[in-house]
């Protein structure tokens, strides 16, 4: 299995531009998570989907952020317009629910976003 | 709500000596606990997990962790550090429902 795939790996953009981050979860996993990692705040859960439906988006910082999961094998995280404070590493993770134990999340390599 | 505290932001050891990364958790239920490792410019990789089975959990790369309910701890250990162990380590607690709480991380440095 190729694991969780994220693209691009690095993104440099200018303030005000739209940024789209992409994620392909592990095949068969039905939960998908978007995290943001910064030095100041550590790892933060932004949103997660279960069976393509957004379950908890309370971590999305503001309306400039949006996430979609049109099908089981693809998700996007969009920032429009982007700001310098959005600079961070964005991770996608996926998991497959088990009956009796907490799902283990498998992380992608991350997208390092720099907003100038 | 659950939470996790990693007691050391930075740990430095010499190659060949033991590693101890400390983690304390708070949880209202029987938690699941994880350790993840993040190498520079890489994603997070699962080292090991505890899910109410054996309290001593063995993971990859020679790491293990012991769940101690009385101490609410889940410390990560390795008998002998290797240079390739240098990375950031995250302790994670979950009460279920996909709600995972990450610690702030411990940066492990291994000196030759």
Tab-separated table of C-alpha atoms in Angstrom:
chain	number	residue	atom	x	y	z
A	1	UNK	CA	0.000	0.000	0.000
A	2	UNK	CA	1.343	3.450	-0.863
A	3	UNK	CA	0.090	4.991	2.355
A	4	UNK	CA	-1.569	8.385	2.581
A	5	UNK	CA	-0.570	10.556	-0.350
A	6	UNK	CA	-0.462	14.328	-0.161
A	7	UNK	CA	0.273	16.889	-2.809
A	8	UNK	CA	2.000	19.149	-3.256
A	9	UNK	CA	4.821	18.474	-0.787
A	10	UNK	CA	5.812	22.117	-0.787
A	11	UNK	CA	3.819	25.196	-1.720
A	12	UNK	CA	5.005	28.773	-1.760
A	13	UNK	CA	2.434	31.410	-2.557
A	14	UNK	CA	1.738	35.070	-2.071
A	15	UNK	CA	-0.719	36.538	0.353
A	16	UNK	CA	-4.195	36.687	-1.072
A	17	UNK	CA	-3.796	33.732	-3.390
A	18	UNK	CA	-5.933	30.614	-3.226
A	19	UNK	CA	-4.192	27.459	-2.040
A	20	UNK	CA	-5.495	23.923	-2.512
A	21	UNK	CA	-3.966	20.976	-0.700
A	22	UNK	CA	-4.805	17.451	-1.758
A	23	UNK	CA	-4.978	14.131	0.003
A	24	UNK	CA	-5.552	10.540	-1.039
A	25	UNK	CA	-6.271	8.292	1.944
A	26	UNK	CA	-5.274	4.667	2.264
A	27	UNK	CA	-7.607	2.511	0.217
A	28	UNK	CA	-10.389	1.103	2.381
A	29	UNK	CA	-10.056	3.696	5.116
A	30	UNK	CA	-13.262	5.601	5.673
A	31	UNK	CA	-12.112	8.316	8.056
A	32	UNK	CA	-9.939	11.212	6.936
A	33	UNK	CA	-8.366	13.957	9.014
A	34	UNK	CA	-6.702	17.272	8.261
A	35	UNK	CA	-4.141	18.616	10.771
A	36	UNK	CA	-2.011	21.743	10.896
A	37	UNK	CA	1.381	21.793	12.581
A	38	UNK	CA	3.128	24.982	13.669
A	39	UNK	CA	5.891	25.673	16.137
A	40	UNK	CA	3.607	27.825	18.230
A	41	UNK	CA	0.542	25.596	18.423
A	42	UNK	CA	1.843	22.123	17.703
A	43	UNK	CA	-0.497	19.711	15.964
A	44	UNK	CA	-4.100	20.865	15.628
A	45	UNK	CA	-6.996	18.917	14.185
A	46	UNK	CA	-8.767	21.073	11.622
A	47	UNK	CA	-11.533	18.787	10.391
A	48	UNK	CA	-12.343	15.155	9.950
A	49	UNK	CA	-14.615	13.184	7.661
A	50	UNK	CA	-16.305	9.852	8.133
A	51	UNK	CA	-17.627	8.155	5.007
A	52	UNK	CA	-17.015	11.396	3.084
A	53	UNK	CA	-19.179	13.427	5.465
A	54	UNK	CA	-17.636	16.202	7.582
A	55	UNK	CA	-18.130	15.231	11.215
A	56	UNK	CA	-16.246	17.858	13.176
A	57	UNK	CA	-14.935	21.082	11.663
A	58	UNK	CA	-14.606	22.975	14.919
A	59	UNK	CA	-10.865	23.212	14.416
A	60	UNK	CA	-11.108	25.099	11.153
A	61	UNK	CA	-9.668	28.487	12.034
A	62	UNK	CA	-11.965	30.700	9.992
A	63	UNK	CA	-14.122	30.965	6.918
A	64	UNK	CA	-11.100	31.260	4.674
A	65	UNK	CA	-10.566	27.539	5.232
A	66	UNK	CA	-12.762	24.921	3.597
A	67	UNK	CA	-12.453	21.189	3.096
A	68	UNK	CA	-14.243	18.748	0.855
A	69	UNK	CA	-14.283	15.034	0.331
A	70	UNK	CA	-16.136	14.335	-2.921
A	71	UNK	CA	-15.394	10.612	-2.786
A	72	UNK	CA	-13.725	8.006	-0.636
A	73	UNK	CA	-10.342	8.407	-2.271
A	74	UNK	CA	-9.852	12.156	-2.396
A	75	UNK	CA	-10.033	15.212	-0.187
A	76	UNK	CA	-9.028	18.847	-0.527
A	77	UNK	CA	-8.246	21.582	1.941
A	78	UNK	CA	-8.584	25.045	0.471
A	79	UNK	CA	-7.468	28.386	1.840
A	80	UNK	CA	-8.876	31.453	0.124
A	81	UNK	CA	-7.466	34.027	0.495
A	82	UNK	CA	-4.240	32.850	2.067
A	83	UNK	CA	-2.380	34.878	4.703
A	84	UNK	CA	1.197	34.668	6.029
A	85	UNK	CA	-0.068	33.273	9.339
A	86	UNK	CA	-1.368	30.234	7.456
A	87	UNK	CA	2.220	29.145	6.880
A	88	UNK	CA	2.520	25.690	8.420
A	89	UNK	CA	2.798	22.021	7.607
A	90	UNK	CA	-0.574	20.489	6.815
A	91	UNK	CA	-0.993	16.781	7.402
A	92	UNK	CA	-3.654	14.450	6.170
A	93	UNK	CA	-4.337	11.183	7.987
A	94	UNK	CA	-6.726	8.298	7.445
A	95	UNK	CA	-8.045	5.461	9.544
A	96	UNK	CA	-10.313	2.458	9.398
A	97	UNK	CA	-12.687	2.023	12.309
A	98	UNK	CA	-12.509	-1.123	14.356
A	99	UNK	CA	-15.330	-2.482	16.419
A	100	UNK	CA	-13.721	-2.328	19.829
A	101	UNK	CA	-10.681	-0.099	19.766
A	102	UNK	CA	-9.716	3.360	18.766
A	103	UNK	CA	-8.756	3.803	15.166
A	104	UNK	CA	-5.097	4.170	14.411
A	105	UNK	CA	-4.438	7.139	12.192
A	106	UNK	CA	-1.877	6.878	9.429
A	107	UNK	CA	-0.322	10.129	8.367
A	108	UNK	CA	0.781	11.440	5.020
A	109	UNK	CA	4.136	13.177	4.515
A	110	UNK	CA	2.569	16.613	4.857
A	111	UNK	CA	2.462	19.736	2.733
A	112	UNK	CA	4.726	22.566	3.804
A	113	UNK	CA	2.920	25.810	3.002
A	114	UNK	CA	4.678	29.145	2.950
A	115	UNK	CA	2.608	32.261	2.386
A	116	UNK	CA	4.707	35.334	1.629
B	1	UNK	CA	-11.921	15.743	27.964
B	2	UNK	CA	-8.675	13.919	27.567
B	3	UNK	CA	-5.282	15.576	27.472
B	4	UNK	CA	-1.652	14.594	27.389
B	5	UNK	CA	1.495	16.162	28.819
B	6	UNK	CA	4.944	15.402	27.577
B	7	UNK	CA	7.183	16.304	30.447
B	8	UNK	CA	10.321	17.123	28.466
B	9	UNK	CA	10.465	19.286	25.382
B	10	UNK	CA	13.999	18.118	24.632
B	11	UNK	CA	15.943	15.001	25.619
B	12	UNK	CA	19.579	14.429	24.744
B	13	UNK	CA	21.297	11.060	25.089
B	14	UNK	CA	24.496	9.486	23.903
B	15	UNK	CA	24.420	6.729	21.333
B	16	UNK	CA	24.134	3.347	23.006
B	17	UNK	CA	22.551	4.679	26.203
B	18	UNK	CA	18.903	4.220	27.246
B	19	UNK	CA	16.126	6.504	26.110
B	20	UNK	CA	13.230	7.626	28.304
B	21	UNK	CA	10.555	9.961	26.948
B	22	UNK	CA	7.914	10.776	29.510
B	23	UNK	CA	4.189	11.132	28.942
B	24	UNK	CA	1.335	11.630	31.372
B	25	UNK	CA	-2.288	11.601	30.315
B	26	UNK	CA	-5.662	12.616	31.584
B	27	UNK	CA	-8.747	10.730	30.504
B	28	UNK	CA	-12.253	10.150	31.736
B	29	UNK	CA	-12.490	6.725	30.185
B	30	UNK	CA	-10.229	3.833	29.402
B	31	UNK	CA	-8.015	5.564	26.909
B	32	UNK	CA	-6.120	4.409	23.900
B	33	UNK	CA	-2.577	5.707	23.854
B	34	UNK	CA	-0.126	6.093	21.018
B	35	UNK	CA	3.417	7.176	20.352
B	36	UNK	CA	4.233	8.686	16.980
B	37	UNK	CA	7.675	9.666	15.649
B	38	UNK	CA	8.356	12.467	13.211
B	39	UNK	CA	11.696	12.651	11.459
B	40	UNK	CA	12.744	15.975	9.945
B	41	UNK	CA	10.583	16.965	7.007
B	42	UNK	CA	8.624	13.744	7.247
B	43	UNK	CA	5.119	12.770	8.299
B	44	UNK	CA	4.187	11.108	11.551
B	45	UNK	CA	4.841	7.395	11.837
B	46	UNK	CA	3.128	5.174	14.374
B	47	UNK	CA	5.629	3.671	16.819
B	48	UNK	CA	3.232	1.753	19.029
B	49	UNK	CA	-0.228	1.844	20.562
B	50	UNK	CA	-1.972	0.688	23.708
B	51	UNK	CA	-5.630	-0.336	23.511
B	52	UNK	CA	-6.464	-2.064	26.826
B	53	UNK	CA	-4.580	-5.257	26.121
B	54	UNK	CA	-1.119	-5.932	27.542
B	55	UNK	CA	0.196	-2.996	29.559
B	56	UNK	CA	3.699	-3.360	28.118
B	57	UNK	CA	3.554	-2.517	24.448
B	58	UNK	CA	6.350	-3.229	22.029
B	59	UNK	CA	6.721	-1.089	18.957
B	60	UNK	CA	8.974	-0.695	15.998
B	61	UNK	CA	12.686	0.072	16.080
B	62	UNK	CA	13.162	-1.416	19.557
B	63	UNK	CA	10.878	1.033	21.355
B	64	UNK	CA	8.390	0.021	24.004
B	65	UNK	CA	6.023	1.756	26.383
B	66	UNK	CA	4.312	0.737	29.580
B	67	UNK	CA	0.799	1.786	30.471
B	68	UNK	CA	0.563	2.561	34.194
B	69	UNK	CA	-2.964	3.441	35.155
B	70	UNK	CA	-2.087	4.272	38.769
B	71	UNK	CA	0.434	6.839	37.575
B	72	UNK	CA	-1.532	7.880	34.462
B	73	UNK	CA	1.682	7.485	32.523
B	74	UNK	CA	2.731	5.997	29.206
B	75	UNK	CA	6.490	6.544	29.032
B	76	UNK	CA	8.435	5.522	25.938
B	77	UNK	CA	11.719	3.677	26.380
B	78	UNK	CA	14.472	2.099	24.365
B	79	UNK	CA	17.439	0.246	25.872
B	80	UNK	CA	20.066	1.618	23.507
B	81	UNK	CA	19.766	4.765	21.416
B	82	UNK	CA	20.834	4.854	17.801
B	83	UNK	CA	21.724	7.928	15.793
B	84	UNK	CA	18.716	7.289	13.556
B	85	UNK	CA	16.402	7.691	16.569
B	86	UNK	CA	16.950	11.442	16.538
B	87	UNK	CA	13.500	12.861	15.833
B	88	UNK	CA	10.427	14.437	17.407
B	89	UNK	CA	8.196	12.100	19.399
B	90	UNK	CA	4.518	12.692	20.101
B	91	UNK	CA	2.424	11.044	22.779
B	92	UNK	CA	-1.269	10.854	21.882
B	93	UNK	CA	-4.350	9.970	23.927
B	94	UNK	CA	-7.798	9.147	22.646
B	95	UNK	CA	-11.091	8.418	24.341
B	96	UNK	CA	-12.519	7.202	21.059
B	97	UNK	CA	-14.747	8.882	18.480
B	98	UNK	CA	-11.685	9.865	16.493
B	99	UNK	CA	-10.796	12.494	19.084
B	100	UNK	CA	-7.033	12.277	19.424
B	101	UNK	CA	-5.103	14.740	21.562
B	102	UNK	CA	-1.447	15.248	20.801
B	103	UNK	CA	1.245	16.217	23.260
B	104	UNK	CA	3.544	19.100	22.470
B	105	UNK	CA	6.276	16.731	21.402
B	106	UNK	CA	9.725	15.777	22.708
B	107	UNK	CA	12.750	16.347	20.546
B	108	UNK	CA	15.278	13.556	20.965
B	109	UNK	CA	18.902	14.309	20.188
B	110	UNK	CA	21.414	11.464	20.010
B	111	UNK	CA	25.065	12.357	20.452
B	112	UNK	CA	27.796	10.197	18.947
